[in-house]
Coordinates of C-alpha atoms in Angstrom, one line a residue:
M1 CA 103.5 68.1 89.2
T2 CA 103.0 70.2 92.4
A3 CA 101.7 68.0 95.2
F4 CA 98.6 69.4 96.8
H5 CA 99.3 70.2 100.5
V6 CA 98.5 73.5 102.2
M7 CA 98.4 73.4 106.0
A8 CA 101.6 71.5 106.5
G9 CA 104.7 71.0 104.4
A10 CA 105.4 68.2 101.9
D11 CA 106.2 65.8 104.6
H12 CA 102.9 66.6 106.4
T13 CA 104.7 67.9 109.5
F14 CA 104.4 71.3 111.2
S15 CA 107.8 73.0 111.3
R16 CA 108.7 76.2 113.2
P17 CA 111.6 78.0 111.6
A18 CA 113.8 79.8 114.1
I19 CA 113.4 83.6 114.3
R20 CA 116.2 86.1 114.7
K21 CA 116.2 89.4 116.7
I22 CA 117.0 92.3 114.4
G23 CA 117.4 96.0 114.6
I24 CA 116.7 99.1 112.6
A25 CA 120.1 98.8 110.9
D26 CA 118.9 95.5 109.4
L27 CA 115.9 97.3 107.8
V28 CA 118.3 99.8 106.2
D29 CA 120.5 97.0 105.0
A30 CA 117.5 95.1 103.5
L31 CA 116.5 98.2 101.6
K32 CA 120.1 98.6 100.3
L33 CA 120.1 95.0 99.2
G34 CA 116.7 95.4 97.6
L35 CA 118.0 98.5 95.7
D36 CA 121.0 96.5 94.6
D37 CA 118.8 93.7 93.2
F38 CA 116.7 96.3 91.4
S39 CA 119.7 98.0 90.0
E40 CA 120.9 94.8 88.3
K41 CA 118.1 95.0 85.7
P42 CA 115.8 97.9 86.5
S43 CA 114.0 98.1 83.2
H44 CA 113.0 94.4 83.5
Y45 CA 111.6 94.8 87.0
V46 CA 109.8 98.1 86.2
F47 CA 108.1 96.2 83.4
L48 CA 107.1 93.5 85.7
C49 CA 105.6 95.9 88.2
L50 CA 103.8 98.1 85.7
M51 CA 100.7 96.0 86.4
Y52 CA 100.5 97.5 89.9
P53 CA 100.2 101.2 88.9
I54 CA 98.0 100.3 85.9
A55 CA 95.7 98.4 88.2
G56 CA 95.6 101.3 90.6
I57 CA 94.6 103.7 87.8
A58 CA 92.0 101.3 86.6
L59 CA 90.5 101.0 90.1
A60 CA 90.4 104.8 90.4
I61 CA 88.7 105.2 87.0
W62 CA 86.3 102.3 87.7
S63 CA 85.2 103.6 91.1
T64 CA 84.6 107.1 89.6
D65 CA 82.6 105.7 86.6
Q66 CA 80.5 103.4 88.7
N67 CA 79.5 106.0 91.3
L68 CA 81.7 104.4 93.9
L69 CA 83.5 107.5 95.0
P70 CA 83.1 106.7 98.7
L71 CA 85.1 103.6 98.1
L72 CA 87.9 105.4 96.1
F73 CA 90.3 105.8 99.0
P74 CA 89.5 102.4 100.6
L75 CA 90.2 100.8 97.3
M76 CA 93.5 102.6 96.9
S77 CA 94.6 102.0 100.5
G78 CA 93.3 98.5 100.6
F79 CA 95.0 97.7 97.3
A80 CA 98.3 97.9 99.3
L81 CA 97.1 95.0 101.4
L82 CA 97.7 92.9 98.2
G83 CA 101.3 94.0 97.9
P84 CA 102.8 90.7 99.2
I85 CA 101.0 88.9 96.4
A86 CA 102.2 91.3 93.8
A87 CA 105.8 90.9 95.0
I88 CA 105.9 87.2 94.8
G89 CA 107.8 87.1 91.5
L90 CA 110.3 89.6 92.8
Y91 CA 111.0 87.3 95.8
E92 CA 111.8 84.5 93.2
I93 CA 114.2 86.8 91.4
S94 CA 116.1 87.7 94.6
R95 CA 116.1 84.0 95.6
R96 CA 117.7 83.1 92.3
R97 CA 120.2 86.0 92.4
E98 CA 121.5 85.0 95.8
K99 CA 122.0 81.5 94.5
G100 CA 123.9 82.8 91.4
L101 CA 121.2 81.7 89.0
D102 CA 119.9 83.5 85.9
T103 CA 117.7 86.4 86.9
S104 CA 116.0 87.2 83.7
W105 CA 112.5 88.7 84.3
S106 CA 110.8 85.6 82.9
H107 CA 112.0 83.7 85.9
A108 CA 109.6 85.7 88.1
F109 CA 106.9 83.4 86.8
D110 CA 108.7 80.3 87.9
V111 CA 106.6 80.6 91.1
R112 CA 104.1 78.5 89.3
F113 CA 106.5 75.5 89.6
S114 CA 107.0 76.0 93.3
P115 CA 106.0 72.9 95.4
A116 CA 104.4 75.4 97.8
L117 CA 102.1 76.8 95.1
P118 CA 98.9 75.6 96.8
S119 CA 100.0 77.2 100.1
I120 CA 100.9 80.4 98.3
I121 CA 97.5 80.5 96.6
V122 CA 95.7 79.9 99.9
A123 CA 97.7 82.7 101.6
G124 CA 96.9 85.0 98.7
L125 CA 93.2 84.2 98.9
M126 CA 93.3 85.0 102.6
L127 CA 94.8 88.4 101.8
F128 CA 92.2 89.0 99.1
G129 CA 89.5 88.1 101.7
L130 CA 90.8 90.7 104.1
F131 CA 90.7 93.2 101.2
I132 CA 87.1 92.5 100.6
V133 CA 86.2 92.7 104.3
W134 CA 88.0 96.0 104.5
L135 CA 85.9 97.4 101.6
F136 CA 82.8 96.2 103.3
V137 CA 83.8 97.9 106.6
A138 CA 84.8 101.1 104.9
Q139 CA 81.5 101.3 103.0
N140 CA 79.6 100.9 106.3
I141 CA 81.6 103.6 107.9
Y142 CA 80.6 105.9 105.1
F143 CA 76.9 104.9 105.5
I144 CA 77.0 105.7 109.2
Y145 CA 78.0 109.3 108.5
F146 CA 76.6 110.1 105.1
G147 CA 73.9 107.6 104.5
D148 CA 73.4 105.8 101.2
G149 CA 73.7 108.9 99.0
V150 CA 76.4 109.1 96.4
P151 CA 78.3 112.4 95.9
P152 CA 77.8 113.7 92.3
T153 CA 81.4 114.6 91.7
L154 CA 84.9 113.9 93.1
S155 CA 85.3 117.5 94.2
S156 CA 82.0 117.5 96.1
F157 CA 83.0 114.3 97.8
V158 CA 86.4 115.6 98.9
S159 CA 84.8 118.8 100.1
S160 CA 82.2 117.0 102.2
V161 CA 84.9 114.8 103.7
L162 CA 87.4 117.6 104.5
T163 CA 85.0 120.4 105.6
T164 CA 82.3 118.7 107.6
P165 CA 82.2 117.2 111.1
E166 CA 80.8 114.0 109.6
G167 CA 83.7 113.8 107.1
M168 CA 86.3 114.3 109.8
A169 CA 84.8 111.7 112.0
M170 CA 84.6 109.3 109.0
M171 CA 88.3 109.8 108.3
L172 CA 89.2 109.3 111.9
W173 CA 87.4 106.0 112.2
G174 CA 88.4 104.9 108.7
D175 CA 92.1 105.5 109.4
L176 CA 92.0 103.8 112.8
I177 CA 90.2 100.7 111.5
G178 CA 92.3 100.7 108.3
F179 CA 95.4 100.8 110.5
L180 CA 94.2 97.7 112.3
F181 CA 93.7 95.9 109.0
A182 CA 97.2 96.9 107.9
L183 CA 98.6 95.7 111.2
V184 CA 97.0 92.3 110.8
V185 CA 98.3 92.0 107.3
L186 CA 101.8 93.0 108.3
A187 CA 102.0 90.7 111.3
T188 CA 100.7 87.7 109.4
T189 CA 102.6 88.1 106.1
V190 CA 105.9 89.8 106.9
V191 CA 107.8 86.6 106.0
T192 CA 104.9 84.3 104.9
F193 CA 105.3 84.5 101.1
P194 CA 109.1 84.5 101.0
L195 CA 109.2 81.6 103.5
L196 CA 106.8 79.6 101.4
L197 CA 108.8 80.2 98.3
D198 CA 112.0 79.3 100.0
R199 CA 110.7 76.3 102.0
D200 CA 107.6 74.3 101.6
V201 CA 106.5 74.5 105.2
G202 CA 102.8 75.0 104.7
V203 CA 100.6 78.1 105.1
V204 CA 100.0 77.6 108.8
A205 CA 103.7 77.4 109.6
A206 CA 104.5 80.4 107.4
I207 CA 101.9 82.6 109.1
D208 CA 103.0 81.3 112.5
A209 CA 106.6 82.4 111.6
S210 CA 105.4 85.8 110.5
I211 CA 103.5 86.3 113.8
R212 CA 106.5 85.1 115.8
A213 CA 108.9 87.4 113.8
T214 CA 106.6 90.3 114.6
L215 CA 106.3 89.5 118.3
T216 CA 110.1 89.0 118.5
N217 CA 110.8 92.2 116.7
P218 CA 107.8 94.5 117.3
V219 CA 109.7 97.8 116.8
P220 CA 111.6 96.8 113.6
V221 CA 108.6 95.2 112.0
A222 CA 106.4 98.3 112.9
V223 CA 109.1 100.6 111.4
W224 CA 109.2 98.4 108.3
G225 CA 105.5 98.8 107.9
L226 CA 105.8 102.5 108.2
I227 CA 108.6 102.5 105.6
V228 CA 106.5 100.4 103.2
A229 CA 103.5 102.7 103.7
A230 CA 105.5 105.9 103.2
L231 CA 107.2 104.6 100.0
L232 CA 103.8 103.4 98.6
V233 CA 102.3 106.8 99.2
I234 CA 105.3 108.5 97.6
G235 CA 105.1 106.1 94.6
S236 CA 101.4 106.7 94.3
I237 CA 101.5 110.5 94.1
P238 CA 102.5 110.9 90.4
V239 CA 99.4 109.0 89.2
F240 CA 100.7 105.7 90.6
A241 CA 103.6 105.8 88.2
G242 CA 106.2 105.7 90.9
L243 CA 104.9 102.4 92.1
A244 CA 106.6 100.8 89.1
V245 CA 109.9 101.7 90.8
V246 CA 108.9 101.5 94.4
M247 CA 107.3 98.1 94.2
P248 CA 110.3 96.1 92.8
I249 CA 112.6 97.8 95.4
L250 CA 110.3 96.9 98.2
G251 CA 109.7 93.4 96.9
H252 CA 113.4 92.7 96.7
A253 CA 114.0 94.3 100.1
S254 CA 111.2 92.2 101.6
W255 CA 113.1 89.1 100.5
H256 CA 116.2 90.2 102.3
L257 CA 114.3 91.2 105.4
Y258 CA 113.0 87.6 105.4
R259 CA 116.6 86.4 105.3
K260 CA 117.4 88.5 108.3
L261 CA 114.3 87.5 110.3
V262 CA 114.3 83.7 109.6
V263 CA 117.2 81.5 110.3
S264 CA 118.2 79.5 107.2
E265 CA 118.1 75.8 107.1
G266 CA 121.3 73.9 107.8

């Protein structure tokens, strides 16, 4: 049974894994390794990640049906904040592959046996909390410029956003504040979930390692964030279908990026 410990590791001590300095070439290599992991059993991993585009489509339909059009883009963009949670099973597959273990898709659910599961859950809840705060902030930005009225159709909403001064101002502030949310998520989770899966260090140490990795490698981590954002946008264009391919590649690549950023034990 998984012992319940969250803030510190199983031995109740606070560890600080050593961080490496990396370059842009390491990002390219991580992507290549992620693609290699994906290529081993692509159909299995696409199946695992179908939930991501399906959830995206469901959110879009729900926001339209519930007269929540102003939250459509914040929902879609904010959904990406939850990416590290969606990729946790892929980290496990990559971890098993590098150890020469069986990588059948069912092992993605072995995360539930991880001794760090409580810490993983807490880190996931923190991300979900940020997602909710982002939606609240985005809604208030809309209220500032358009009041509490709801556009009758998607086309009228898009038109009011793209062709009015209020819409342009809303997009500007929404993008700036959304960027800050994305920056916080990137800086606090770039290695958090892979580290917790690999070592039961506790959520505080894992987030601390992510922040130190970001501060040690500000340019590579920023470029990584741009790569992730660009690939998610590309994957979302064909009705989110591309995410079923993009997500597993990014998930596997994120594991290999973790290996490059954090010095292994021993």
